């Protein structure tokens, strides 16, 4: 325990004796951790958007006006039993008419058509949500079956809302994920090289002390330990500062995010606040992990004990 | 205490450090290893403290065969041998107290023990009043005394001093030798590597003379031959 404490003490001394070098290292590691966080943030936003859009995907099935709402309800119950179906919602003829009337694009046209016909020309409809995106094709297959096909409006009876947009977004998000992974590796490598170089300089400036340590019987671990402690201090400080820096930055950017994602439940600041401990833990793990790895590499390469 | 049996050490380009050297130093002895530059004196010291490894032969220190000593065992060996060098090797940013304490700190000694042992060691070398000073605030002779205090920190049975008076004037050199003699009287084996004729002749102790890596003389109460 005494030895560990002394290694920490010597590591701390290393940090302060080369304070400018330490500060520059922490700043550059911070910058890289920050960029890694931004890249990961973009990734999270992509995923969140995908989830938000997925929630808006559904299959709308419009039945002929001659089919009774009771029959539509029965079909809905039958479909709800299918393994691919998550939920089925029945919309009555009146509700469909009201929805169209409320739509500013078609409102006046519908009103005049209803006035001319003297009755509601719309049928009831079903709003089906599948458990997975692949499920929509299967559900559409069931609906094309003779059992149901005759009841459905032959013109635009089956409409997959937002499915295409979702598929496009999924492709984009997947590409972003791939690019993000490479960028994280790239920034991680820069942080690794930076700490590696700093530890190399530390070893060089303390070669006299290292020689004396060896001379008076210091173990290998005792000679190496303080350099690992110093690098962990770089990683720890950089990761904590990066997390702290993210708070005002996200607070500032959050209204712009909200504006951009209007209508979708994407809350970047809320996500950050809700996952603060996980994010901090991740930053510390990445920062300290990189620091330890680079210091061990530098020690192995330059510190001859 | 120290036994070398047919030890050979060759450096690059067939530069001979020691060749087929056999020496036995008994516990409690004060032995001077003398010779001109390049005679193998420092190689002798480096082999004893395991800073170098022999190409051939056998080296035994304190009953421990260190010929093929494993790397991780070297710190344990070094804690049993006190080492004093010509260039002091003190840490300039540490006080005299901290310099001596450093040897105990790296060995994992408790802070309490360090606080009690270090003043005693500095008292032995006559520097207890200057323990808060830094190396550049004291003379060369005093610096070498601090190094001796540090070398004694682990209560070694063997003290290897490689040219300890090389950077000192004759008065300071005499003081250092007197200190080494005092340490020897308390039972520590002292191996003094030197090319200082005056000191060797004054000591009237055992002298091993090296020349081109060979032992050319081993006198019980000898003089500087070359």
XYZ file of C-alpha atoms in Angstrom:
531
model
C 0.000 0.000 0.000
C 2.874 2.357 0.913
C 4.560 1.529 -2.400
C 1.372 2.183 -4.367
C 0.899 5.468 -2.551
C 4.492 6.498 -3.366
C 4.047 5.561 -7.028
C 0.986 7.825 -7.106
C 2.996 10.564 -5.355
C 5.871 10.313 -7.849
C 3.401 10.200 -10.746
C 1.741 13.339 -9.400
C 5.168 15.006 -9.117
C 5.911 14.057 -12.751
C 2.701 15.794 -13.765
C 3.537 19.060 -11.960
C 7.256 19.147 -12.772
C 6.404 19.194 -16.491
C 3.279 21.264 -16.035
C 3.281 22.930 -19.472
C 3.829 19.665 -21.252
C 1.118 18.119 -19.070
C -1.331 20.921 -19.875
C -0.717 20.716 -23.616
C -1.153 16.931 -23.484
C -4.385 17.217 -21.508
C -5.695 19.848 -23.950
C -4.938 17.755 -27.025
C -6.359 14.591 -25.444
C -9.386 16.697 -24.469
C -9.784 17.919 -28.032
C -9.662 14.365 -29.327
C -12.073 13.090 -26.688
C -14.367 15.992 -27.525
C -14.285 15.160 -31.233
C -14.881 11.502 -30.375
C -17.870 12.587 -28.262
C -19.248 14.721 -31.098
C -18.926 11.817 -33.508
C -20.619 9.515 -31.007
C -23.253 12.213 -30.445
C -24.018 12.366 -34.167
C -24.355 8.621 -34.062
C -26.774 8.807 -31.135
C -28.811 11.533 -32.865
C -28.991 9.316 -35.974
C -30.193 6.371 -33.905
C -32.709 8.521 -32.036
C -34.024 9.932 -35.296
C -34.357 6.438 -36.676
C -36.309 5.361 -33.598
C -38.518 8.476 -33.886
C -39.196 7.862 -37.568
C -39.817 4.151 -36.936
C -42.575 5.148 -34.541
C -44.235 7.016 -37.407
C -44.137 4.088 -39.793
C -47.410 2.236 -40.131
C -49.609 0.471 -42.646
C -52.895 2.213 -43.404
C -55.590 0.006 -44.907
C -58.585 1.789 -46.401
C -61.725 -0.295 -46.844
C -64.536 0.253 -49.352
C -67.399 2.453 -48.043
C -69.702 -0.543 -48.476
C -67.869 -2.572 -45.846
C -69.358 -2.120 -42.418
C -67.298 -0.804 -39.536
C -68.180 -3.967 -37.638
C -66.600 -6.116 -40.367
C -63.531 -3.853 -40.449
C -63.245 -4.273 -36.677
C -63.399 -8.066 -37.075
C -60.670 -7.977 -39.722
C -58.619 -5.812 -37.358
C -59.002 -8.388 -34.573
C -57.975 -11.211 -36.960
C -54.887 -9.283 -38.041
C -53.946 -8.447 -34.446
C -53.471 -12.175 -33.870
C -50.749 -12.370 -36.533
C -47.242 -12.687 -35.062
C -45.856 -9.743 -37.064
C -48.504 -7.300 -35.866
C -47.781 -5.044 -32.904
C -51.041 -3.118 -32.821
C -54.173 -2.453 -34.870
C -56.280 0.654 -34.606
C -59.690 0.996 -36.230
C -60.669 4.403 -37.609
C -64.355 4.880 -38.328
C -65.734 6.393 -41.517
C -66.716 9.566 -39.658
C -63.247 9.929 -38.167
C -61.629 9.532 -41.578
C -63.927 12.170 -43.009
C -63.202 14.526 -40.143
C -59.441 14.010 -40.564
C -59.673 14.902 -44.239
C -61.827 17.931 -43.522
C -59.227 19.136 -41.040
C -56.434 18.731 -43.589
C -55.858 22.216 -45.049
C -54.791 20.689 -48.372
C -58.047 18.788 -48.986
C -60.479 20.336 -46.499
C -62.556 22.532 -48.830
C -62.533 19.983 -51.670
C -63.841 17.250 -49.365
C -66.497 19.480 -47.910
C -67.864 20.348 -51.345
C -67.742 16.692 -52.470
C -69.680 15.565 -49.419
C -72.221 18.319 -50.009
C -72.701 17.175 -53.617
C -72.914 13.467 -52.831
C -74.964 13.952 -49.726
C -73.126 11.174 -47.867
C -69.671 10.212 -46.578
C -67.752 8.664 -49.504
C -64.997 7.245 -47.268
C -64.777 3.793 -45.771
C -63.400 2.795 -42.379
C -59.689 2.081 -42.109
C -57.133 0.177 -40.076
C -53.809 1.559 -38.851
C -51.450 -1.357 -38.380
C -48.069 -1.207 -36.667
C -45.685 -4.094 -37.189
C -43.218 -5.355 -34.613
C -40.333 -5.026 -37.068
C -39.869 -3.141 -40.307
C -39.698 -6.411 -42.240
C -43.131 -7.292 -40.858
C -44.905 -4.708 -43.058
C -44.273 -6.670 -46.240
C -45.694 -9.838 -44.652
C -48.741 -7.989 -43.331
C -49.274 -6.446 -46.778
C -49.124 -10.009 -48.142
C -51.941 -11.103 -45.788
C -54.058 -8.163 -46.948
C -53.610 -9.061 -50.623
C -55.102 -12.462 -49.869
C -58.573 -13.028 -51.385
C -59.967 -13.235 -47.891
C -59.466 -9.494 -47.444
C -58.633 -8.113 -50.922
C -62.267 -7.731 -52.007
C -63.032 -5.444 -49.033
C -60.129 -3.090 -49.593
C -60.221 -0.008 -51.797
C -58.482 -1.206 -55.014
C -56.986 2.232 -55.823
C -54.925 3.251 -52.786
C -56.178 0.735 -50.273
C -52.830 -0.168 -48.675
C -50.482 2.701 -47.848
C -47.157 2.221 -46.056
C -46.651 5.589 -44.355
C -43.010 6.769 -43.929
C -41.626 3.327 -44.772
C -39.477 4.538 -47.651
C -38.202 7.521 -45.676
C -37.323 5.189 -42.836
C -35.437 2.817 -45.130
C -33.457 5.721 -46.584
C -32.695 7.055 -43.122
C -31.616 3.603 -41.948
C -29.118 3.451 -44.814
C -27.783 6.920 -43.965
C -27.523 6.123 -40.248
C -25.689 2.898 -41.035
C -23.164 4.838 -43.120
C -22.793 7.437 -40.374
C -22.119 4.630 -37.897
C -19.403 3.251 -40.117
C -17.780 6.657 -40.641
C -18.106 7.386 -36.911
C -16.306 4.156 -36.026
C -13.371 5.083 -38.270
C -13.260 8.665 -36.954
C -13.273 7.430 -33.354
C -10.348 5.126 -34.150
C -8.546 8.015 -35.850
C -9.010 10.488 -32.966
C -8.165 7.768 -30.471
C -4.929 7.130 -32.324
C -3.994 10.831 -32.169
C -4.658 10.903 -28.401
C -2.607 7.715 -28.038
C 0.351 9.183 -29.949
C 0.184 12.422 -27.978
C 0.371 10.693 -24.584
C 3.007 8.308 -25.933
C 5.205 11.248 -26.903
C 4.693 13.058 -23.599
C 5.642 9.994 -21.575
C 8.701 9.581 -23.822
C 9.738 13.162 -23.019
C 9.054 12.549 -19.304
C 11.259 9.470 -19.375
C 13.996 11.445 -21.108
C 13.882 14.369 -18.654
C 13.922 11.994 -15.692
C 16.582 9.595 -16.896
C 18.884 10.665 -14.035
C 16.239 9.962 -11.414
C 15.399 6.653 -13.065
C 19.096 5.662 -12.970
C 19.278 6.486 -9.266
C 16.064 4.596 -8.567
C 17.577 1.509 -10.170
C 20.843 2.047 -8.339
C 19.222 2.098 -4.916
C 17.136 -0.998 -5.585
C 13.779 0.179 -6.921
C 11.756 -2.628 -8.490
C 10.766 -2.454 -12.172
C 7.168 -1.811 -11.181
C 8.220 1.054 -8.932
C 10.227 2.687 -11.734
C 7.459 2.251 -14.304
C 4.465 2.867 -12.039
C 4.748 6.667 -11.730
C 4.706 7.085 -15.531
C 1.507 5.053 -15.767
C 0.034 7.159 -12.937
C 0.978 10.374 -14.794
C -0.652 9.172 -17.999
C -3.799 8.124 -16.123
C -3.889 11.661 -14.711
C -3.796 13.018 -18.287
C -6.637 10.708 -19.352
C -8.725 11.314 -16.238
C -8.381 15.080 -16.315
C -9.038 15.269 -20.072
C -12.141 13.057 -19.867
C -13.690 14.874 -16.895
C -13.010 18.292 -18.487
C -14.465 17.100 -21.806
C -17.681 15.979 -20.091
C -17.914 19.292 -18.226
C -17.342 21.165 -21.505
C -20.181 19.262 -23.176
C -22.795 20.638 -20.723
C -22.756 24.340 -21.773
C -22.156 23.381 -25.371
C -25.210 21.133 -25.566
C -27.293 23.636 -23.603
C -26.376 26.212 -26.224
C -27.020 23.918 -29.191
C -30.187 22.238 -27.854
C -32.711 24.823 -29.184
C -31.212 24.444 -32.665
C -31.507 20.655 -32.402
C -35.124 20.970 -31.284
C -35.856 23.287 -34.203
C -34.218 20.860 -36.621
C -36.055 17.822 -35.259
C -39.420 19.563 -34.872
C -42.185 16.975 -34.771
C -39.862 14.155 -33.746
C -39.062 13.130 -30.202
C -35.302 13.766 -30.416
C -33.928 15.505 -27.299
C -30.111 15.653 -27.365
C -29.665 17.587 -24.099
C -32.215 15.366 -22.358
C -30.355 12.299 -23.605
C -27.055 13.742 -22.297
C -28.531 14.593 -18.889
C -30.275 11.243 -18.641
C -27.105 9.351 -19.471
C -24.612 11.700 -17.771
C -23.025 9.059 -15.546
C -22.745 6.565 -18.396
C -21.219 9.230 -20.667
C -18.778 10.329 -17.958
C -17.883 6.708 -17.258
C -17.349 6.088 -20.954
C -15.202 9.227 -21.345
C -13.096 8.222 -18.313
C -12.795 4.627 -19.518
C -11.739 5.716 -23.024
C -9.450 8.514 -21.744
C -7.739 6.410 -19.085
C -7.663 3.311 -21.293
C -5.918 5.189 -24.093
C -3.563 6.832 -21.582
C -2.613 3.536 -19.979
C -2.093 1.848 -23.314
C 0.097 4.647 -24.684
C 2.158 4.929 -21.486
C 2.746 1.171 -21.429
C 3.850 1.330 -25.058
C 6.194 4.274 -24.358
C 7.592 2.642 -21.208
C 8.165 -0.635 -23.038
C 9.896 1.183 -25.855
C 11.979 3.811 -24.030
C 12.319 2.880 -20.360
C 15.078 0.401 -19.882
C 14.962 -0.955 -16.316
C 31.556 -11.888 0.616
C 32.534 -11.552 -3.080
C 33.895 -14.367 -5.211
C 34.777 -14.192 -8.878
C 35.769 -17.500 -10.495
C 37.404 -17.344 -13.934
C 35.270 -14.373 -14.904
C 35.557 -12.966 -18.402
C 33.695 -9.934 -19.702
C 34.218 -8.729 -23.263
C 32.599 -5.651 -24.781
C 31.941 -4.928 -28.457
C 34.841 -5.072 -30.925
C 36.627 -7.597 -28.663
C 37.340 -4.885 -26.094
C 38.292 -6.862 -22.979
C 36.835 -5.735 -19.644
C 38.044 -8.654 -17.548
C 39.645 -11.902 -18.651
C 39.732 -15.076 -16.552
C 39.717 -13.162 -13.260
C 39.455 -15.120 -10.010
C 39.206 -13.166 -6.767
C 37.824 -13.882 -3.308
C 36.985 -11.072 -0.878
C 36.172 -12.193 2.655
C 33.457 -10.585 4.794
C 34.665 -7.507 6.644
C 37.625 -6.894 4.315
C 38.626 -3.489 2.927
C 39.938 -4.088 -0.581
C 41.243 -1.554 -3.061
C 40.902 -2.424 -6.737
C 43.511 -0.391 -8.576
C 44.752 -0.016 -12.087
C 45.087 2.432 -14.908
C 42.200 3.563 -17.106
C 40.850 0.652 -19.109
C 42.338 -1.927 -16.758
C 38.903 -3.336 -15.870
C 38.324 -1.701 -12.454
C 34.883 -0.327 -13.287
C 33.915 -3.564 -15.059
C 34.768 -5.345 -11.796
C 32.454 -3.008 -9.845
C 29.658 -3.251 -12.439
C 29.771 -7.061 -12.405
C 29.523 -7.119 -8.595
C 26.437 -4.872 -8.575
C 24.939 -6.785 -11.548
C 24.979 -3.784 -13.837
C 26.870 -5.972 -16.294
C 26.705 -9.704 -16.856
C 29.785 -11.898 -17.218
C 30.338 -13.760 -20.476
C 32.047 -16.617 -18.674
C 32.806 -17.640 -15.103
C 30.916 -17.392 -11.848
C 30.168 -14.427 -9.542
C 28.988 -14.956 -5.972
C 27.966 -12.013 -3.763
C 27.002 -12.651 -0.137
C 26.562 -16.371 -0.870
C 24.245 -15.586 -3.816
C 25.298 -16.765 -7.260
C 24.523 -13.711 -9.362
C 26.183 -14.938 -12.571
C 22.843 -15.413 -14.257
C 20.756 -13.339 -11.865
C 17.227 -12.808 -13.145
C 16.238 -9.284 -14.023
C 13.497 -9.087 -11.380
C 15.950 -10.191 -8.657
C 18.391 -7.316 -9.284
C 16.561 -4.795 -7.024
C 16.805 -7.280 -4.132
C 20.547 -7.628 -4.796
C 21.030 -3.866 -5.019
C 19.393 -3.400 -1.627
C 22.119 -5.587 -0.166
C 24.945 -3.632 -1.761
C 25.704 0.024 -1.138
C 27.061 1.807 -4.190
C 29.028 5.062 -4.315
C 30.017 6.678 -7.595
C 32.461 9.385 -8.576
C 29.714 11.617 -9.978
C 27.604 11.416 -6.774
C 24.280 10.779 -8.541
C 22.230 12.955 -6.186
C 18.880 14.388 -7.175
C 19.315 18.168 -7.395
C 15.685 19.017 -6.650
C 15.598 16.993 -3.443
C 17.066 17.992 -0.069
C 19.779 15.878 1.550
C 17.125 14.257 3.734
C 14.964 13.495 0.685
C 17.912 12.114 -1.267
C 18.720 9.612 1.465
C 15.043 8.896 2.105
C 14.591 8.179 -1.615
C 16.556 4.916 -1.291
C 14.215 3.782 1.468
C 11.089 5.043 -0.263
C 11.706 3.030 -3.426
C 12.222 -0.041 -1.263
C 8.783 0.424 0.301
C 9.968 1.358 3.815
C 7.379 3.027 6.025
C 7.363 6.803 6.421
C 7.837 6.381 10.170
C 10.958 4.284 9.715
C 12.342 6.696 7.117
C 11.824 9.597 9.526
C 13.851 7.845 12.187
C 16.573 6.222 10.032
C 17.547 9.096 7.720
C 18.698 11.537 10.452
C 20.791 8.716 11.933
C 22.461 8.057 8.579
C 23.150 11.740 8.042
C 24.608 11.882 11.566
C 27.026 9.063 10.699
C 28.390 11.125 7.797
C 28.316 14.352 9.839
C 25.586 16.142 7.950
C 22.667 16.020 10.349
C 22.706 19.819 10.617
C 22.382 20.255 6.851
C 19.628 17.776 6.060
C 17.291 20.481 4.697
C 19.823 21.816 2.223
C 19.958 20.957 -1.449
C 22.983 19.281 -3.088
C 24.123 22.497 -4.799
C 24.272 24.222 -1.396
C 27.008 21.936 -0.047
C 30.581 21.056 -1.077
C 31.628 18.124 -3.266
C 32.997 16.254 -0.252
C 29.721 16.716 1.577
C 27.803 15.551 -1.479
C 29.846 12.372 -1.529
C 29.100 11.887 2.167
C 25.385 12.143 1.401
C 25.850 9.449 -1.256
C 27.560 7.255 1.350
C 24.682 7.870 3.758
C 22.261 6.854 1.009
C 24.366 3.757 0.235
C 24.133 2.754 3.897
C 20.344 3.142 3.977
C 19.700 -0.571 3.489
C 22.437 -1.530 6.005
C 24.422 -3.302 3.286
C 27.017 -5.950 4.068
C 28.987 -4.804 1.042
C 29.822 -1.260 -0.047
C 31.209 -0.752 -3.555
C 32.808 2.657 -4.071
C 33.828 3.354 -7.659
C 36.305 6.258 -7.687
C 34.559 8.013 -4.773
C 37.353 10.586 -4.475
C 37.713 11.222 -8.200
C 35.999 14.618 -8.063
C 37.358 15.742 -4.685
C 40.374 17.659 -3.434
C 42.848 15.799 -1.239
C 41.386 16.965 2.095
C 37.848 15.944 1.146
C 39.203 12.724 -0.345
C 40.918 11.884 2.955
C 37.667 12.523 4.815
C 35.725 10.207 2.524
C 38.302 7.445 2.894
C 38.230 7.909 6.687
C 34.453 7.523 6.543
C 34.745 4.346 4.481
C 37.268 2.991 6.979
C 34.865 3.779 9.820
C 32.065 1.938 7.965
C 34.424 -1.005 7.422
C 35.254 -1.086 11.143
C 31.546 -1.599 11.837
C 31.732 -4.805 9.772
C 30.753 -3.743 6.243
C 32.944 -5.143 3.491
C 34.303 -2.260 1.409
C 35.458 -2.576 -2.188
C 37.192 0.648 -3.184
C 37.840 1.091 -6.895
C 40.436 3.825 -7.351
C 43.519 4.999 -9.171
C 44.542 7.366 -6.345
C 48.081 6.254 -5.411
C 48.233 8.356 -2.218
C 45.085 6.880 -0.765
C 45.960 3.289 -1.591
C 49.413 3.632 -0.059
C 48.014 5.309 3.046
C 45.369 2.616 3.655
C 47.797 -0.289 3.995
C 44.944 -2.687 3.245
C 44.537 -5.400 0.631
C 45.209 -4.198 -2.928
C 44.201 -6.029 -6.098
C 45.912 -4.609 -9.155
C 44.342 -4.996 -12.564
C 45.955 -4.461 -15.922
C 44.241 -5.003 -19.301
C 41.546 -7.089 -17.609
C 43.937 -9.368 -15.717
C 44.819 -9.520 -12.015
C 48.542 -8.852 -11.957
C 48.929 -8.519 -8.172
C 46.951 -9.287 -5.015
C 48.725 -7.985 -1.887
C 47.438 -8.429 1.659
C 48.741 -5.028 2.843
C 49.744 -3.627 -0.452
C 50.762 -0.502 -2.238
C 49.891 1.046 -5.547
C 52.126 -0.813 -7.971
C 51.659 0.837 -11.366
